[in-house]
Coordinates of C-alpha atoms in Angstrom, one line a residue:
Chain A
M1 CA 17.2 40.1 -47.6
L2 CA 15.0 41.6 -44.9
D3 CA 12.6 44.1 -46.1
M4 CA 10.1 46.1 -43.9
Q5 CA 7.9 48.8 -45.5
H6 CA 5.5 51.0 -43.5
I7 CA 5.3 48.7 -40.7
S8 CA 3.1 49.9 -37.7
K9 CA 2.7 48.2 -34.4
V10 CA 0.4 49.4 -31.8
Y11 CA 0.0 47.9 -28.2
R12 CA -3.3 48.5 -27.0
S13 CA -4.7 48.2 -23.5
D14 CA -7.9 49.7 -22.0
L15 CA -6.8 53.0 -21.3
V16 CA -3.6 53.4 -23.5
E17 CA -3.0 53.1 -27.2
T18 CA 1.1 53.1 -27.7
H19 CA 2.5 53.2 -31.3
A20 CA 5.5 51.1 -30.8
L21 CA 6.3 51.3 -34.6
R22 CA 5.1 54.2 -36.8
D23 CA 5.5 53.8 -40.7
F24 CA 8.7 51.8 -40.1
S25 CA 10.7 50.9 -43.2
L26 CA 13.8 49.1 -43.3
T27 CA 15.7 47.1 -45.6
V28 CA 18.8 44.8 -44.8
H29 CA 20.6 43.2 -47.2
A30 CA 22.4 39.7 -47.1
G31 CA 25.9 39.8 -45.5
E32 CA 25.0 43.2 -43.5
F33 CA 25.9 43.5 -40.1
V34 CA 23.3 46.2 -38.7
A35 CA 23.1 47.9 -35.5
V36 CA 19.9 49.2 -34.0
T37 CA 20.1 51.9 -31.5
G38 CA 17.8 54.2 -29.7
P39 CA 16.8 55.1 -26.2
S40 CA 14.7 53.1 -24.0
G41 CA 11.2 52.8 -25.0
S42 CA 12.1 53.9 -28.7
G43 CA 10.9 50.6 -30.2
K44 CA 14.1 48.6 -30.8
T45 CA 12.9 45.6 -29.1
T46 CA 9.6 45.8 -30.7
F47 CA 11.4 46.0 -34.1
L48 CA 13.6 43.1 -33.2
N49 CA 10.2 41.2 -32.3
V50 CA 8.4 42.0 -35.5
A51 CA 11.6 41.3 -37.6
G52 CA 12.3 38.0 -35.8
L53 CA 8.5 37.0 -36.3
L54 CA 8.0 36.9 -32.5
E55 CA 5.2 39.4 -32.8
T56 CA 2.8 40.3 -35.6
F57 CA 2.5 44.0 -37.1
H58 CA -0.8 45.8 -37.9
T59 CA 0.1 47.4 -41.2
G60 CA 2.6 47.4 -43.7
R61 CA 4.6 44.7 -45.7
Y62 CA 7.5 42.6 -44.6
L63 CA 9.5 40.4 -46.8
L64 CA 11.9 37.8 -45.2
D65 CA 14.2 36.4 -47.6
G66 CA 11.5 36.9 -50.3
S67 CA 8.5 35.6 -48.3
D68 CA 5.7 37.9 -47.3
V69 CA 5.2 36.9 -43.8
S70 CA 2.1 39.1 -43.2
K71 CA -0.1 36.3 -44.0
L72 CA 1.7 33.3 -42.5
S73 CA 0.0 31.0 -39.7
D74 CA 1.5 30.7 -36.4
D75 CA 2.9 27.2 -37.4
E76 CA 4.5 28.8 -40.6
R77 CA 5.9 31.8 -38.6
S78 CA 7.4 29.0 -36.1
R79 CA 9.1 27.0 -39.0
L80 CA 10.6 30.3 -40.6
R81 CA 12.1 31.3 -37.3
N82 CA 13.6 27.8 -37.0
E83 CA 14.9 27.7 -40.3
K84 CA 16.0 31.2 -41.2
I85 CA 16.6 33.1 -37.8
G86 CA 18.9 32.7 -35.0
F87 CA 18.4 34.5 -31.6
I88 CA 20.7 35.9 -29.2
F89 CA 19.0 37.3 -26.1
Q90 CA 20.6 39.6 -23.4
G91 CA 19.9 37.4 -20.7
F92 CA 21.1 34.4 -22.8
N93 CA 17.9 32.5 -22.5
L94 CA 19.7 29.0 -22.0
I95 CA 17.5 26.3 -20.5
P96 CA 18.8 25.7 -17.2
D97 CA 17.6 22.1 -16.7
L98 CA 19.6 21.0 -20.0
D99 CA 23.1 20.9 -20.7
I100 CA 25.0 22.9 -23.2
Y101 CA 24.7 19.9 -25.8
D102 CA 20.9 19.7 -25.3
N103 CA 20.6 23.7 -25.1
V104 CA 22.1 23.9 -28.8
D105 CA 20.0 20.9 -29.8
V106 CA 16.6 22.4 -29.1
P107 CA 16.0 24.2 -32.3
L108 CA 17.3 21.4 -34.2
R109 CA 14.7 19.0 -32.7
Y110 CA 12.1 21.2 -33.8
R111 CA 13.5 20.8 -37.0
R112 CA 13.1 17.2 -36.9
M113 CA 16.7 16.6 -38.0
N114 CA 18.1 13.1 -37.5
R115 CA 20.4 12.3 -34.5
A116 CA 23.5 12.0 -36.5
E117 CA 22.8 15.4 -38.4
R118 CA 22.0 17.1 -35.0
H119 CA 25.2 15.7 -33.3
E120 CA 27.5 17.3 -36.3
R121 CA 25.8 20.5 -36.2
I122 CA 26.0 20.8 -32.5
T123 CA 29.7 19.8 -32.2
S124 CA 30.5 22.2 -35.1
A125 CA 28.7 25.1 -33.5
L126 CA 30.0 24.6 -30.0
E127 CA 33.7 24.1 -31.6
L128 CA 33.0 27.6 -33.5
V129 CA 32.4 29.3 -30.2
G130 CA 35.1 27.4 -28.5
L131 CA 33.0 25.4 -26.2
A132 CA 33.4 22.0 -27.6
S133 CA 35.1 21.0 -24.2
R134 CA 32.1 22.3 -22.1
M135 CA 29.3 20.7 -24.0
H136 CA 28.1 18.5 -21.0
H137 CA 28.2 21.2 -18.6
M138 CA 25.0 23.0 -17.4
P139 CA 24.5 26.7 -18.0
S140 CA 25.0 27.2 -14.3
Q141 CA 28.6 26.0 -14.6
L142 CA 29.7 28.7 -17.2
S143 CA 30.4 32.2 -16.9
G144 CA 28.1 34.9 -18.4
G145 CA 30.2 35.2 -21.5
Q146 CA 30.4 31.5 -21.9
Q147 CA 26.7 31.1 -21.5
Q148 CA 26.2 33.8 -24.3
R149 CA 28.5 31.8 -26.5
A150 CA 26.5 28.8 -26.1
A151 CA 23.6 30.8 -26.8
I152 CA 25.3 32.1 -30.2
A153 CA 26.1 28.3 -30.8
R154 CA 22.4 27.6 -30.6
A155 CA 21.4 30.2 -32.6
L156 CA 24.0 29.2 -35.3
A157 CA 23.5 25.3 -35.2
G158 CA 20.4 25.7 -37.8
D159 CA 22.5 27.6 -40.2
P160 CA 20.1 30.6 -40.2
K161 CA 20.4 33.3 -42.7
F162 CA 19.7 36.1 -40.0
L163 CA 20.9 36.4 -36.8
L164 CA 18.9 38.8 -34.5
A165 CA 20.9 39.8 -31.3
D166 CA 19.1 41.7 -28.4
E167 CA 21.5 43.6 -26.4
P168 CA 24.0 40.6 -26.6
T169 CA 26.5 42.1 -24.4
G170 CA 24.1 43.9 -22.0
N171 CA 24.8 41.4 -19.3
L172 CA 28.4 41.0 -19.8
D173 CA 31.5 42.8 -18.7
S174 CA 33.6 44.6 -21.3
L175 CA 36.1 41.8 -21.5
M176 CA 33.4 39.3 -22.3
A177 CA 31.3 41.9 -24.2
R178 CA 34.5 42.3 -26.6
Q179 CA 34.9 38.5 -27.0
V180 CA 31.2 38.0 -27.9
L181 CA 31.3 40.9 -30.3
D182 CA 34.6 39.4 -31.8
L183 CA 32.7 36.3 -32.4
L184 CA 29.5 38.2 -33.9
E185 CA 32.0 39.9 -36.5
Q186 CA 33.4 36.6 -37.3
I187 CA 29.9 35.0 -37.9
N188 CA 29.1 38.0 -40.1
E189 CA 32.1 37.5 -42.1
M190 CA 31.2 34.1 -42.9
G191 CA 28.1 35.4 -44.3
T192 CA 25.2 35.5 -41.9
T193 CA 23.3 38.7 -41.7
I194 CA 23.2 40.3 -38.3
I195 CA 21.0 42.7 -36.8
M196 CA 22.0 43.8 -33.4
V197 CA 19.9 45.9 -30.9
T198 CA 22.1 47.8 -28.6
H199 CA 22.0 50.9 -26.6
D200 CA 25.9 51.1 -26.5
L201 CA 27.0 53.5 -29.4
E202 CA 30.5 52.1 -29.0
L203 CA 29.3 48.4 -30.2
A204 CA 27.3 49.9 -32.6
R205 CA 30.2 51.5 -34.1
R206 CA 31.3 47.9 -34.9
A207 CA 28.6 47.2 -37.4
H208 CA 28.4 48.4 -41.0
R209 CA 25.8 50.8 -40.2
N210 CA 23.7 52.0 -37.3
V211 CA 19.9 52.6 -37.5
H212 CA 18.8 54.8 -34.9
I213 CA 15.1 54.6 -33.9
V214 CA 13.2 57.2 -31.8
D215 CA 9.6 57.0 -31.1
G216 CA 9.0 54.0 -33.3
Q217 CA 10.7 55.6 -36.3
I218 CA 13.9 55.6 -37.9
S219 CA 15.6 59.0 -37.2
D220 CA 19.1 58.2 -38.4
F221 CA 21.3 56.1 -40.7
R222 CA 25.0 55.8 -40.1
A223 CA 27.6 53.8 -42.0
Y224 CA 30.8 53.2 -40.2
E225 CA 32.5 50.5 -42.3
P226 CA 32.8 50.0 -46.1
L227 CA 29.8 47.8 -46.7
P228 CA 30.0 44.1 -48.2
E229 CA 30.4 44.2 -51.9
A230 CA 27.3 42.3 -52.4
V231 CA 25.4 45.0 -50.4
A232 CA 27.1 47.9 -52.1
A233 CA 26.4 46.2 -55.6
A234 CA 22.7 46.0 -54.8
G235 CA 22.6 49.7 -54.1
T236 CA 20.0 50.0 -51.5
I237 CA 20.5 50.9 -48.1
G238 CA 17.7 51.9 -45.9
R239 CA 14.3 53.3 -46.7
Chain B
M1 CA 4.2 16.7 -32.7
N2 CA 7.7 16.6 -31.6
L3 CA 8.0 13.9 -28.7
N4 CA 11.2 14.3 -27.3
I5 CA 11.5 12.3 -24.3
R6 CA 15.0 12.2 -23.3
P7 CA 15.7 16.1 -22.9
V8 CA 12.3 16.2 -20.9
F9 CA 13.4 13.2 -18.8
S10 CA 16.9 15.0 -18.3
A11 CA 15.1 18.2 -16.9
L12 CA 12.5 16.4 -15.0
L13 CA 15.6 14.5 -13.3
R14 CA 17.0 17.9 -12.5
N15 CA 13.7 19.1 -10.7
R16 CA 12.8 15.8 -9.2
T17 CA 11.0 16.7 -5.8
G18 CA 7.9 17.9 -6.8
A19 CA 7.8 15.4 -9.7
I20 CA 8.4 12.5 -7.2
L21 CA 5.9 14.0 -4.8
V22 CA 3.4 13.7 -7.3
A23 CA 4.4 10.5 -8.6
M24 CA 3.8 8.9 -5.2
Q25 CA 0.5 10.6 -5.0
I26 CA -0.4 8.7 -8.0
A27 CA 1.3 5.4 -6.8
I28 CA -0.8 5.5 -3.6
A29 CA -3.9 6.5 -5.6
L30 CA -3.6 3.7 -8.0
A31 CA -2.9 1.1 -5.2
V32 CA -6.1 2.4 -3.2
L33 CA -7.8 2.6 -6.3
V34 CA -7.7 -0.6 -7.5
N35 CA -8.1 -2.8 -4.6
A36 CA -11.0 -0.3 -3.5
V37 CA -12.6 -0.9 -6.8
Y38 CA -12.2 -4.7 -6.4
I39 CA -13.6 -4.7 -3.2
V40 CA -16.8 -2.5 -4.0
K41 CA -17.2 -4.8 -7.0
Q42 CA -17.3 -7.8 -4.9
R43 CA -19.5 -6.1 -2.5
V44 CA -22.1 -4.9 -5.4
D45 CA -21.8 -8.7 -6.7
R46 CA -22.8 -9.8 -3.4
I47 CA -25.7 -7.4 -3.1
G48 CA -26.7 -8.2 -6.5
R49 CA -26.6 -12.1 -6.2
P50 CA -29.9 -13.8 -6.9
T51 CA -31.5 -14.9 -3.7
G52 CA -34.0 -17.6 -5.5
M53 CA -36.9 -15.6 -4.3
D54 CA -39.3 -13.2 -5.4
V55 CA -37.9 -10.6 -3.0
E56 CA -39.8 -7.6 -4.5
N57 CA -43.2 -8.9 -3.9
I58 CA -43.0 -10.3 -0.7
F59 CA -43.6 -8.7 2.8
A60 CA -43.5 -10.1 6.3
I61 CA -45.8 -9.3 9.2
S62 CA -45.1 -10.2 12.8
S63 CA -47.6 -10.7 15.7
S64 CA -47.3 -11.7 19.4
G65 CA -49.9 -13.3 21.5
F66 CA -50.0 -11.7 24.8
A67 CA -53.5 -12.5 26.5
Q68 CA -54.1 -15.4 28.9
G69 CA -56.5 -16.9 26.4
Y70 CA -54.5 -16.5 23.2
D71 CA -54.8 -19.5 20.9
H72 CA -51.7 -19.8 18.7
R73 CA -52.9 -22.5 16.6
A74 CA -56.4 -20.8 16.0
T75 CA -54.7 -17.6 15.2
L76 CA -52.3 -19.2 12.6
R77 CA -55.4 -20.7 11.0
D78 CA -57.5 -17.6 10.9
D79 CA -54.8 -15.4 9.7
L80 CA -53.7 -17.5 7.0
A81 CA -57.1 -18.2 5.8
Y82 CA -57.6 -14.2 5.7
L83 CA -54.1 -13.6 4.2
R84 CA -54.6 -16.0 1.1
S85 CA -58.0 -14.7 0.7
V86 CA -57.0 -11.0 0.2
P87 CA -57.2 -9.9 -3.6
G88 CA -53.5 -9.5 -4.9
V89 CA -52.2 -12.1 -2.7
V90 CA -50.4 -15.0 -4.5
D91 CA -49.9 -17.2 -1.6
A92 CA -49.0 -16.8 2.3
V93 CA -47.2 -18.8 4.9
A94 CA -46.2 -18.8 8.5
T95 CA -42.7 -19.5 9.3
T96 CA -40.1 -19.3 11.9
S97 CA -38.0 -16.6 10.4
V98 CA -37.7 -14.0 7.7
P99 CA -35.3 -14.8 4.9
L100 CA -32.3 -12.4 4.4
S101 CA -33.3 -10.6 7.7
G102 CA -30.0 -11.6 9.7
G103 CA -32.0 -13.5 12.3
G104 CA -32.9 -17.3 11.8
N105 CA -32.8 -20.9 13.0
G106 CA -29.9 -23.2 12.4
S107 CA -29.3 -26.9 12.7
F108 CA -27.0 -28.5 10.7
L109 CA -27.9 -31.8 8.9
S110 CA -25.6 -34.8 8.5
P111 CA -25.4 -37.5 5.8
R112 CA -24.8 -39.8 8.7
P113 CA -26.2 -40.4 12.2
G114 CA -24.1 -39.5 15.3
G115 CA -24.8 -35.9 15.8
M116 CA -21.9 -33.7 16.6
H117 CA -19.8 -37.0 16.3
S118 CA -20.8 -38.0 13.1
G119 CA -17.7 -37.0 11.6
F120 CA -19.3 -34.6 9.1
T121 CA -18.0 -31.2 9.5
A122 CA -20.5 -28.2 9.3
Q123 CA -19.6 -24.8 8.0
Q124 CA -20.5 -21.4 8.9
G125 CA -24.4 -21.2 8.0
D126 CA -25.0 -24.6 7.2
G127 CA -28.5 -25.9 8.2
N128 CA -30.7 -22.5 8.2
Y129 CA -34.3 -24.2 8.5
F130 CA -37.5 -22.6 7.9
E131 CA -40.6 -24.3 9.3
I132 CA -43.4 -24.1 6.5
D133 CA -46.5 -25.8 5.3
E134 CA -47.4 -26.5 1.6
H135 CA -47.9 -22.9 0.7
G136 CA -44.3 -22.2 1.8
L137 CA -42.7 -22.5 -1.5
Q138 CA -45.0 -20.8 -3.5
T139 CA -44.8 -18.1 -1.2
L140 CA -41.2 -17.7 -1.3
G141 CA -41.3 -18.0 -5.2
V142 CA -38.4 -20.8 -5.1
R143 CA -38.5 -23.1 -7.7
L144 CA -38.8 -27.1 -6.8
I145 CA -36.3 -29.0 -9.3
A146 CA -36.7 -32.4 -8.0
G147 CA -39.0 -34.5 -5.8
R148 CA -42.3 -32.9 -4.4
N149 CA -43.7 -30.3 -2.3
F150 CA -45.1 -31.2 1.2
R151 CA -48.4 -32.5 1.6
P152 CA -51.1 -30.9 3.9
D153 CA -51.3 -33.9 5.7
E154 CA -47.5 -33.9 6.4
I155 CA -47.9 -30.6 8.2
A156 CA -47.2 -31.0 12.1
P157 CA -49.1 -28.6 14.2
A158 CA -47.6 -25.8 15.9
P159 CA -46.0 -27.2 19.1
L160 CA -47.4 -26.3 22.3
S161 CA -43.9 -25.8 23.9
L162 CA -40.3 -26.2 22.4
A163 CA -39.8 -29.4 24.7
H164 CA -42.4 -31.0 22.3
T165 CA -40.6 -30.3 19.2
E166 CA -39.9 -33.4 17.0
F167 CA -37.8 -33.5 14.0
A168 CA -39.5 -33.9 10.8
P169 CA -40.1 -37.2 9.1
S170 CA -39.2 -35.3 5.6
V171 CA -37.6 -32.2 4.5
I172 CA -36.9 -30.2 1.4
I173 CA -33.5 -28.8 0.8
T174 CA -31.6 -26.4 -1.5
Q175 CA -29.6 -27.8 -4.2
A176 CA -26.4 -26.5 -2.7
Y177 CA -27.0 -28.2 0.4
A178 CA -27.9 -31.4 -1.1
R179 CA -24.9 -31.3 -3.1
Y180 CA -22.7 -30.7 0.0
L181 CA -24.2 -33.5 1.8
F182 CA -24.2 -36.0 -0.7
P183 CA -21.6 -34.9 -3.2
D184 CA -21.4 -38.4 -5.0
G185 CA -25.0 -39.3 -5.7
N186 CA -28.7 -38.0 -6.3
P187 CA -29.7 -36.8 -2.7
L188 CA -33.6 -37.3 -3.3
G189 CA -35.1 -40.0 -1.0
R190 CA -31.6 -40.0 1.0
T191 CA -31.7 -39.7 4.8
V192 CA -30.2 -37.0 6.8
Y193 CA -29.9 -36.7 10.5
D194 CA -30.3 -33.7 12.8
Y195 CA -27.7 -33.0 15.7
L196 CA -29.8 -35.6 17.9
S197 CA -29.3 -38.3 15.1
R198 CA -33.1 -38.1 14.4
P199 CA -33.7 -39.2 10.6
A200 CA -35.5 -37.3 8.0
R201 CA -36.0 -38.0 4.1
I202 CA -35.4 -35.6 1.4
I203 CA -38.5 -35.5 -0.4
G204 CA -37.8 -32.5 -2.5
I205 CA -35.1 -30.2 -4.0
I206 CA -35.2 -26.6 -4.8
D207 CA -32.8 -25.0 -7.0
H208 CA -31.6 -22.0 -5.0
M209 CA -32.5 -19.8 -2.1
H210 CA -30.5 -17.5 0.3
G211 CA -31.4 -18.0 3.9
A212 CA -31.8 -15.7 7.1
W213 CA -27.9 -14.8 6.8
P214 CA -27.1 -13.8 3.3
T215 CA -23.6 -12.5 4.3
V216 CA -22.1 -16.0 5.7
D217 CA -20.1 -18.1 3.4
H218 CA -22.7 -20.3 2.3
P219 CA -26.0 -18.8 2.7
D220 CA -27.7 -21.3 0.3
R221 CA -27.5 -24.3 2.6
V222 CA -31.3 -24.0 3.6
Y223 CA -33.9 -26.7 4.4
F224 CA -37.5 -26.7 5.0
L225 CA -39.3 -28.8 7.7
P226 CA -43.0 -29.4 7.3
R227 CA -44.2 -27.8 10.6
M228 CA -46.4 -25.0 11.9
A229 CA -44.2 -22.5 13.8
Y230 CA -44.1 -22.5 17.6
G231 CA -46.0 -19.4 19.3
P232 CA -47.1 -17.1 20.9
R233 CA -45.1 -15.2 18.2
A234 CA -46.2 -15.6 14.6
T235 CA -44.3 -14.6 11.7
Y236 CA -46.1 -14.4 8.2
L237 CA -44.7 -14.3 4.8
V238 CA -46.9 -12.8 2.2
R239 CA -46.3 -12.9 -1.7
T240 CA -48.4 -10.5 -3.7
E241 CA -49.0 -9.9 -7.4
P242 CA -46.5 -7.5 -9.0
G243 CA -47.4 -4.1 -8.0
E244 CA -49.8 -5.0 -5.5
L245 CA -47.5 -5.1 -2.5
N246 CA -47.8 -1.5 -1.0
R247 CA -51.7 -1.7 -1.1
V248 CA -52.0 -5.5 0.3
M249 CA -49.5 -4.5 3.2
A250 CA -51.7 -1.6 4.2
Q251 CA -54.9 -3.5 3.9
V252 CA -53.2 -6.7 5.8
E253 CA -51.8 -4.4 8.7
Q254 CA -55.1 -2.7 9.1
H255 CA -57.1 -5.7 9.2
M256 CA -54.7 -8.0 11.5
G257 CA -54.2 -5.1 13.6
T258 CA -58.0 -5.3 15.0
S259 CA -58.9 -8.9 14.0
N260 CA -57.6 -10.7 17.2
S261 CA -57.6 -8.8 20.3
D262 CA -55.4 -11.3 22.0
R263 CA -52.2 -10.3 19.9
V264 CA -50.3 -7.1 18.8
I265 CA -49.0 -6.8 15.3
N266 CA -45.1 -6.1 15.9
W267 CA -44.3 -4.8 12.5
V268 CA -45.1 -5.2 9.0
R269 CA -42.0 -4.6 6.5
T270 CA -40.9 -5.8 2.9
L271 CA -38.5 -8.4 2.4
S272 CA -36.4 -5.9 0.5
S273 CA -36.2 -3.6 3.5
F274 CA -34.7 -6.7 5.2
K275 CA -32.3 -7.3 2.4
A276 CA -31.2 -3.7 2.5
D277 CA -30.7 -3.7 6.3
T278 CA -28.6 -7.1 5.9
Y279 CA -26.4 -5.5 3.2
M280 CA -26.3 -2.1 4.7
S281 CA -22.6 -2.7 5.9
D282 CA -21.8 -3.7 2.4
R283 CA -23.3 -0.7 1.1
N284 CA -21.7 1.6 3.6
M285 CA -18.3 0.2 2.9
G286 CA -18.8 0.6 -0.7
T287 CA -19.7 4.1 -0.3
F288 CA -16.7 4.9 2.2
L289 CA -14.4 3.4 -0.4
V290 CA -15.8 5.3 -3.4
T291 CA -15.5 8.5 -1.4
V292 CA -12.1 7.9 -0.1
T293 CA -11.0 6.7 -3.5
S294 CA -12.5 9.7 -5.4
L295 CA -10.9 12.1 -2.8
L296 CA -7.6 10.4 -3.4
L297 CA -8.0 10.6 -7.3
A298 CA -9.0 14.2 -6.7
I299 CA -5.7 15.0 -4.8
A300 CA -3.6 13.3 -7.3
S301 CA -5.6 15.1 -10.2
L302 CA -5.0 18.3 -8.3
G303 CA -1.6 17.4 -7.6
I304 CA -0.7 16.9 -11.3
F305 CA -2.5 20.0 -12.2
G306 CA -0.8 22.0 -9.6
L307 CA 2.7 20.7 -10.7
A308 CA 1.9 21.5 -14.4
T309 CA 0.7 24.7 -13.6
F310 CA 3.8 25.6 -11.3
N311 CA 5.9 24.4 -14.2
V312 CA 4.2 26.5 -16.5
N313 CA 4.4 29.6 -14.4
T314 CA 8.2 29.3 -13.6
R315 CA 9.1 28.5 -17.0
T316 CA 7.4 31.4 -19.0
K317 CA 10.9 32.6 -20.3
Q318 CA 11.9 29.2 -21.3
I319 CA 8.5 28.6 -22.9
G320 CA 9.1 31.9 -24.7
T321 CA 12.3 30.9 -25.9
R322 CA 11.6 27.6 -27.1
R323 CA 8.8 29.3 -29.2
A324 CA 11.4 32.0 -30.4
V325 CA 13.7 29.3 -31.7
G326 CA 10.9 27.3 -33.6
A327 CA 8.6 25.4 -31.4
R328 CA 5.1 25.3 -32.4
R329 CA 2.3 25.7 -30.1
R330 CA 1.6 21.9 -30.1
D331 CA 5.3 21.1 -29.4
I332 CA 4.9 23.2 -26.1
V333 CA 1.7 21.2 -25.5
A334 CA 3.4 18.0 -26.1
Y335 CA 6.4 19.0 -24.0
F336 CA 4.0 19.3 -20.9
M337 CA 2.0 16.4 -21.6
V338 CA 5.2 14.2 -22.0
E339 CA 6.6 15.7 -18.8
N340 CA 3.3 14.8 -17.0
W341 CA 3.3 11.3 -18.8
L342 CA 6.7 10.6 -17.4
I343 CA 5.7 11.6 -13.9
T344 CA 2.3 9.7 -14.1
T345 CA 4.2 6.7 -15.5
A346 CA 6.7 6.5 -13.1
G347 CA 3.8 6.9 -10.4
I348 CA 1.9 4.1 -12.1
V349 CA 4.8 1.7 -12.2
V350 CA 5.5 2.1 -8.4
G351 CA 1.6 2.0 -7.9
C352 CA 1.3 -1.3 -9.8
A353 CA 3.7 -2.8 -7.3
M354 CA 1.8 -1.4 -4.3
A355 CA -1.6 -2.3 -5.7
L356 CA -0.2 -6.1 -6.1
G357 CA 1.4 -5.9 -2.5
V358 CA -1.9 -4.5 -0.9
G359 CA -4.0 -6.8 -3.0
Y360 CA -1.8 -9.8 -1.7
W361 CA -2.0 -8.6 2.1
L362 CA -5.7 -8.1 1.7
S363 CA -6.3 -11.5 0.5
H364 CA -4.2 -13.3 3.1
Q365 CA -5.4 -11.1 6.1
Y366 CA -9.0 -11.2 5.2
A367 CA -9.3 -14.3 3.0
M368 CA -10.5 -12.0 0.1
P369 CA -10.1 -13.3 -3.4
R370 CA -6.6 -12.3 -5.1
L371 CA -6.7 -8.9 -6.9
D372 CA -8.0 -9.4 -10.5
L373 CA -5.3 -8.1 -12.9
Y374 CA -8.1 -6.6 -15.0
F375 CA -8.8 -4.1 -12.3
L376 CA -5.1 -3.3 -12.3
V377 CA -5.2 -2.5 -16.1
G378 CA -8.4 -0.7 -15.9
G379 CA -6.7 1.3 -12.8
V380 CA -3.5 2.0 -14.9
L381 CA -5.5 3.3 -17.9
G382 CA -7.7 5.5 -16.0
L383 CA -4.9 7.3 -14.1
W384 CA -3.1 7.7 -17.3
G385 CA -6.2 9.4 -18.8
L386 CA -6.6 11.3 -15.6
G387 CA -3.0 12.4 -15.6
L388 CA -3.3 13.6 -19.3
L389 CA -6.6 15.3 -18.6
A390 CA -5.3 17.0 -15.4
A391 CA -2.0 18.5 -17.5
W392 CA -3.9 19.6 -20.5
Q393 CA -5.2 22.7 -19.3
P394 CA -1.8 24.0 -18.0
A395 CA -0.3 22.8 -21.3
R396 CA -2.6 24.5 -23.3
R397 CA -2.0 27.5 -21.4
A398 CA 1.7 27.2 -21.9
A399 CA 1.2 27.0 -25.5
T400 CA -0.5 30.7 -25.6
I401 CA 2.7 32.1 -24.2
S402 CA 3.9 34.2 -26.9
P403 CA 7.6 33.8 -28.3
A404 CA 7.9 37.6 -27.6
V405 CA 8.4 36.8 -23.9
A406 CA 11.9 35.4 -24.8
T407 CA 13.1 39.2 -25.4
R408 CA 11.6 40.4 -22.2
T409 CA 14.2 41.3 -19.6
V410 CA 11.8 41.1 -16.6

């Protein structure tokens, strides 16, 4: 479970103070597929960065899978990211100098897994996203959709509990976007909790619920589909 | 720390142009560094070799008689009597030339009569002689290890002209020259011959002394003849007590400049200054090589630093992504250090071959000793250290890149 309570995040410069998140509270249960929407500058990406431990926050409490992350060191945050969170970025963020196999291998190496286990996880992840036959291609040799699938394989290879996606279809045409979203749904059905930031309301409708952010605060909740049984049984949605 | 060499190496191979250029810089720097340091070390060793003399406490004074009535023998007698009487003077001698000065007298000796046709081969610098009296050895500070010094009654007066110069009945020679002339037996008491087959007996052996030409192959093949030097030019060597050199020099120069109106004082100089002048080319060569090598090392360091900085700047997003998927700061530092280490090592491998090649070429072209492998090992370790040092700051900066960079679209 991801549980944020009264989180605030402020960016300060010499002249300006920007409140990216204000008294932000959100709970996401295991197995959910949550879409986060909002206009540009509303705080969607800041939320994703804080949720994914890419940035720290100033006040509030954040429990990730039961662990209070507010007091963690940088190394401990890295370890949590590596073990519990998978990231999918709008620009895919594949390392251009490594082939697909080595790209998927990156987070596994940081976990210091042995070679055989890494190989098994990489091939499984690439098979899941349909890129097993392209594992030794360079990112530049793949289409945008294939690159995003490779990025999803990288995110999944570590068997994370949470998949955080930042505009995962933002750089794809509609056909490829649909394929990627199908894949995310398939992954969610396998039990992985997904939080997807998007500005596309059509895509957001395919999530279990939509969290709408305006000016760093949640302005609206909408549930589009019946929630997974586990979530419904817990009886907690949102703040 | 997570040292994953294979993916770093794979990534390097795909961006190899800059890496190859920096590796070549390192290779050239290593080849030059190792050989230059080796040459400098040889020069420093040569400059620092013991001369066998009390160089720091000896000065020389040169005078020339010019007047019609100039009496060279009387001048030598009076000057030496004065010099030996000055407080702070250990001893003084009139001689033909100044040791270590680069200018002297040479006439090789042979263990057999026959002169040039004796079948004995002289080498460069063999037979550098000095004409001295019984005060010569003490003035120079050389050590007699066998036989005896000249006696006063053996000293021939200064010849009235060069045509009257005779070879001496007895000589004192350095141990090195004695061994060269008589490698199989005790040279003391043996007879040597000059180029006109005139004989002389070896009456004393000194342990070591560099002659007038310290940069030749055998600067220690020196001998002494018991004779006052030919005029009208007179060269005196004066040895002082430690710490008295400057005072005595000033006092002597003032006195001798006015004591005899038939001659002039040409110069007064320390033996140290002659030595410094003689080794000036060695020092200049050393300075030049150190400067060039330092510049090369600086360029190589800047190359490493520049490449590492460029790589960090162009991989900001990649670094952020690595951090996002679990890399710790030290993993990022390790990545760039490993990358730099691979480049440096490639340069070092090529550089080792180049260094050995250049060393082999130098030893053949200039008859230098073969490159000492310890210098190569030192150069390798030094460049490895330099490479890591140059990459450290960019690597540290890379580690400060926030993982949040991964989610930025610009």
